[in-house]
């Protein structure tokens, strides 16, 4: 039985006062069920705040991206070691907004994944197709290419502590959720492809669903055989919604 994980992606939202309230609400309520893991991925400037408020609690925290380089003249970039300095356990890698807005391609994403693993972080690797790609019936090819680039760079051993998030681009921040069956199909495809390299690892691998998860649809999605929790954008900014989604994970 795989343990479920619900990870919030705050994106570029928040502020000191608002975060304080949100984190306080999460700390008071989260972890009471104990049946799933919970994490928040916050903007870089608030990592110290997350560390301060979440240390010694059941909630982990992480970054939303990282540099593929370990250190050097890379103005504006943040390395894996810097995230580890602030107690991060997770880092999101290859979010579709990074791919579409910041030019990250499969190779860049793979290099970032390797940097995360080498730095001791658990990458949450995002994979997903656009609406055009789904309508052209190339979803599996797109996912396979995204996944294979990382497998090639990191080897299957690089996935020992990694998490995958299937995030159909057309469902992110749109209010349009993949049906549980649509999501399950792609999750099963990802697990099967991973099993081609290591069947035992594929069975252990947490594969999250992301894309307009809400308290109203979380339980049904998380009830599917290969869906092991969620990566949550908008709803992670509202304490009661995020907590309800965490409870839906068990
Ligand atoms: C995300 O940002 O990864 C995401 C899934 O966003 P939302 O839940 O708002 O669709």
Coordinates of C-alpha atoms and ligand atoms in Angstrom, one line a residue:
X1 CA 0.0 0.0 0.0
X2 CA 1.6 3.3 -1.1
X3 CA 1.3 6.2 1.3
X4 CA -0.5 9.2 -0.1
X5 CA 1.1 12.7 -0.4
X6 CA -0.7 16.0 -0.8
X7 CA 1.7 18.9 -1.7
X8 CA 0.7 22.5 -2.1
X9 CA 2.2 24.7 -4.8
X10 CA 1.7 28.3 -3.7
X11 CA 3.2 29.6 -6.9
X12 CA 4.0 33.3 -6.7
X13 CA 1.3 34.0 -4.0
X14 CA 1.6 35.0 -0.4
X15 CA 3.2 37.5 1.9
X16 CA 4.6 37.3 5.5
X17 CA 1.3 38.0 7.3
X18 CA -0.9 35.9 5.1
X19 CA 1.5 33.0 5.2
X20 CA 1.7 33.2 9.0
X21 CA -2.0 32.7 9.3
X22 CA -2.2 30.0 6.6
X23 CA 0.7 28.0 8.1
X24 CA -0.7 28.3 11.6
X25 CA -4.0 26.9 10.5
X26 CA -2.3 24.0 8.7
X27 CA -0.1 23.2 11.7
X28 CA -3.1 23.2 14.1
X29 CA -5.1 20.7 12.0
X30 CA -2.8 18.8 9.7
X31 CA -1.4 15.4 10.7
X32 CA -4.3 14.6 13.0
X33 CA -5.4 11.8 10.7
X34 CA -1.9 10.6 10.1
X35 CA -2.8 8.5 7.1
X36 CA -1.1 10.7 4.5
X37 CA 1.8 13.1 4.1
X38 CA 1.4 16.8 3.6
X39 CA 3.8 19.4 2.2
X40 CA 3.8 23.0 1.0
X41 CA 6.1 24.4 -1.8
X42 CA 6.6 28.1 -1.1
X43 CA 8.3 31.0 -2.9
X44 CA 12.0 31.2 -2.1
X45 CA 11.8 34.3 0.2
X46 CA 9.4 32.4 2.5
X47 CA 11.4 29.3 3.0
X48 CA 12.8 30.6 6.2
X49 CA 9.3 31.3 7.4
X50 CA 8.1 27.9 6.4
X51 CA 11.0 26.3 8.2
X52 CA 10.4 28.4 11.4
X53 CA 6.7 27.6 11.5
X54 CA 6.7 24.0 10.2
X55 CA 9.8 22.5 11.9
X56 CA 8.9 19.7 14.3
X57 CA 5.4 19.4 12.7
X58 CA 3.9 16.8 10.4
X59 CA 4.1 19.1 7.5
X60 CA 7.1 19.2 5.1
X61 CA 8.1 22.0 2.9
X62 CA 10.0 22.6 -0.3
X63 CA 10.9 24.9 -3.2
X64 CA 9.1 25.3 -6.6
X65 CA 12.2 25.0 -8.8
X66 CA 16.0 25.0 -8.5
X67 CA 19.1 25.5 -10.6
X68 CA 20.6 22.7 -12.4
X69 CA 24.0 24.0 -11.3
X70 CA 25.5 23.4 -7.8
X71 CA 27.0 26.9 -7.5
X72 CA 28.6 29.7 -9.5
X73 CA 27.9 32.8 -11.5
X74 CA 24.1 32.2 -12.1
X75 CA 22.5 35.4 -11.0
X76 CA 19.0 34.9 -9.6
X77 CA 19.3 31.1 -9.3
X78 CA 18.9 29.0 -6.2
X79 CA 20.8 25.6 -5.8
X80 CA 19.7 22.4 -4.2
X81 CA 22.1 22.9 -1.3
X82 CA 20.5 26.3 -0.6
X83 CA 17.1 24.6 -0.4
X84 CA 18.5 22.0 1.9
X85 CA 20.0 24.8 4.1
X86 CA 16.4 25.8 4.7
X87 CA 15.2 22.4 5.6
X88 CA 13.4 21.6 2.3
X89 CA 12.5 18.0 1.7
X90 CA 10.9 18.5 -1.7
X91 CA 11.4 20.6 -4.8
X92 CA 9.0 20.8 -7.8
X93 CA 10.8 20.1 -11.0
X94 CA 9.4 20.8 -14.5
X95 CA 6.1 22.4 -13.6
X96 CA 4.3 23.3 -16.8
X97 CA 4.5 27.0 -16.0
X98 CA 8.3 26.6 -15.9
X99 CA 8.2 24.7 -19.2
X100 CA 5.9 27.2 -21.0
X101 CA 6.9 30.5 -19.5
X102 CA 10.6 30.0 -18.7
X103 CA 11.8 27.9 -21.6
X104 CA 12.5 24.7 -19.6
X105 CA 12.6 21.8 -22.0
X106 CA 12.9 18.1 -21.3
X107 CA 16.7 18.3 -21.1
X108 CA 16.7 21.3 -18.7
X109 CA 14.1 19.5 -16.5
X110 CA 16.2 16.4 -16.5
X111 CA 19.3 18.3 -15.4
X112 CA 17.3 20.0 -12.6
X113 CA 16.0 16.6 -11.5
X114 CA 19.6 15.3 -11.3
X115 CA 20.7 18.4 -9.3
X116 CA 17.8 17.8 -6.9
X117 CA 18.6 14.1 -6.4
X118 CA 22.4 14.8 -6.0
X119 CA 21.6 17.6 -3.5
X120 CA 19.5 15.2 -1.3
X121 CA 16.1 16.6 -2.2
X122 CA 13.0 14.6 -3.2
X123 CA 12.0 16.0 -6.7
X124 CA 8.3 16.2 -7.5
X125 CA 8.7 15.8 -11.3
X126 CA 5.7 17.3 -13.2
X127 CA 4.6 15.7 -16.5
X128 CA 1.6 16.6 -18.6
X129 CA 0.2 17.3 -22.0
X130 CA -1.5 20.4 -23.4
X131 CA -5.1 20.4 -24.6
X132 CA -3.9 20.3 -28.3
X133 CA -1.8 17.3 -27.6
X134 CA -4.6 15.5 -25.8
X135 CA -7.0 16.3 -28.7
X136 CA -4.3 15.0 -31.2
X137 CA -4.2 11.8 -29.2
X138 CA -0.5 12.1 -28.4
X139 CA -0.8 12.3 -24.6
X140 CA 1.2 9.1 -24.1
X141 CA 3.9 10.1 -26.5
X142 CA 4.3 13.4 -24.7
X143 CA 4.5 11.9 -21.3
X144 CA 6.9 9.2 -22.5
X145 CA 9.2 11.8 -23.9
X146 CA 9.1 13.9 -20.8
X147 CA 9.8 10.9 -18.6
X148 CA 12.4 9.2 -20.8
X149 CA 14.5 12.4 -20.8
X150 CA 14.7 12.3 -17.0
X151 CA 15.3 8.5 -16.9
X152 CA 18.1 8.9 -19.3
X153 CA 19.8 11.6 -17.3
X154 CA 19.1 10.3 -13.8
X155 CA 18.8 6.5 -14.4
X156 CA 16.0 4.6 -12.7
X157 CA 18.1 4.7 -9.5
X158 CA 17.5 8.5 -9.4
X159 CA 13.8 7.8 -8.8
X160 CA 14.3 5.9 -5.6
X161 CA 13.1 8.9 -3.5
X162 CA 11.4 10.9 -6.3
X163 CA 7.7 11.7 -6.7
X164 CA 5.9 12.1 -10.1
X165 CA 3.0 14.5 -10.6
X166 CA 0.8 14.0 -13.6
X167 CA -0.5 17.5 -14.3
X168 CA -2.5 17.9 -17.6
X169 CA -1.7 21.5 -18.6
X170 CA -5.4 22.0 -19.6
X171 CA -6.5 21.3 -16.1
X172 CA -4.0 23.6 -14.2
X173 CA -5.7 26.7 -12.8
X174 CA -8.6 26.3 -15.2
X175 CA -11.2 24.8 -13.0
X176 CA -11.3 21.9 -15.5
X177 CA -10.3 18.7 -13.8
X178 CA -9.4 15.5 -15.5
X179 CA -12.0 12.8 -14.8
X180 CA -10.7 10.2 -12.3
X181 CA -10.7 7.7 -15.2
X182 CA -8.7 10.1 -17.5
X183 CA -6.2 10.6 -14.8
X184 CA -6.0 6.9 -13.8
X185 CA -5.2 6.0 -17.4
X186 CA -2.2 8.2 -17.6
X187 CA -1.1 7.3 -14.0
X188 CA -1.2 3.6 -15.0
X189 CA 0.7 4.4 -18.2
X190 CA 3.5 6.2 -16.2
X191 CA 3.7 3.3 -13.6
X192 CA 3.9 0.8 -16.4
X193 CA 6.6 2.7 -18.2
X194 CA 8.6 3.0 -15.0
X195 CA 8.1 -0.8 -14.4
X196 CA 10.0 -1.3 -17.6
X197 CA 13.1 -0.2 -15.8
X198 CA 12.4 -1.4 -12.3
X199 CA 9.1 -3.1 -11.4
X200 CA 9.6 -2.9 -7.6
X201 CA 10.4 0.8 -7.7
X202 CA 7.4 1.5 -10.0
X203 CA 5.1 -0.2 -7.4
X204 CA 6.5 2.0 -4.6
X205 CA 6.5 5.2 -6.6
X206 CA 4.1 7.9 -5.6
X207 CA 2.3 9.4 -8.6
X208 CA 0.3 12.5 -7.7
X209 CA -2.4 14.1 -9.8
X210 CA -2.5 17.9 -10.2
X211 CA -5.0 20.1 -12.0
X212 CA -7.9 21.9 -10.3
X213 CA -8.1 19.5 -7.3
X214 CA -10.7 20.7 -4.9
X215 CA -12.3 19.4 -1.7
X216 CA -15.3 18.3 -3.9
X217 CA -13.3 16.1 -6.3
X218 CA -10.3 15.0 -4.2
X219 CA -11.7 11.8 -2.7
X220 CA -12.8 10.4 -6.0
X221 CA -9.5 11.1 -7.7
X222 CA -7.5 9.8 -4.7
X223 CA -9.6 6.6 -4.8
X224 CA -8.2 5.5 -8.1
X225 CA -5.7 2.7 -8.0
X226 CA -2.7 4.6 -9.3
X227 CA -3.3 8.0 -7.9
X228 CA -1.3 8.5 -4.7
X229 CA -2.3 12.0 -3.8
X230 CA -2.2 15.5 -5.3
X231 CA -0.2 18.5 -6.2
X232 CA -2.5 21.4 -5.4
X233 CA -2.3 25.0 -6.7
X234 CA -5.1 27.3 -6.0
X235 CA -6.8 25.3 -3.3
X236 CA -3.5 25.2 -1.3
X237 CA -3.9 28.9 -0.5
X238 CA -7.1 28.4 1.4
X239 CA -6.4 26.5 4.7
X240 CA -9.7 24.8 5.0
X241 CA -9.7 23.6 1.4
X242 CA -6.1 22.3 1.6
X243 CA -6.9 20.6 4.9
X244 CA -10.0 19.0 3.4
X245 CA -8.0 17.7 0.5
X246 CA -5.4 16.3 2.9
X247 CA -8.2 14.5 4.8
X248 CA -9.5 13.1 1.5
X249 CA -6.1 11.5 1.1
X250 CA -6.7 9.5 4.3
Ligands
LIG1 C1 -0.4 23.5 -9.9 O1 -0.1 24.7 -9.8 O2 0.4 22.6 -9.9 C2 -1.9 23.2 -9.9 C3 -2.2 21.9 -10.0 O3 -2.7 24.2 -9.9 P1 -4.3 24.2 -9.6 O4 -4.6 23.2 -8.5 O5 -4.7 25.6 -9.3 O6 -4.9 23.7 -10.9

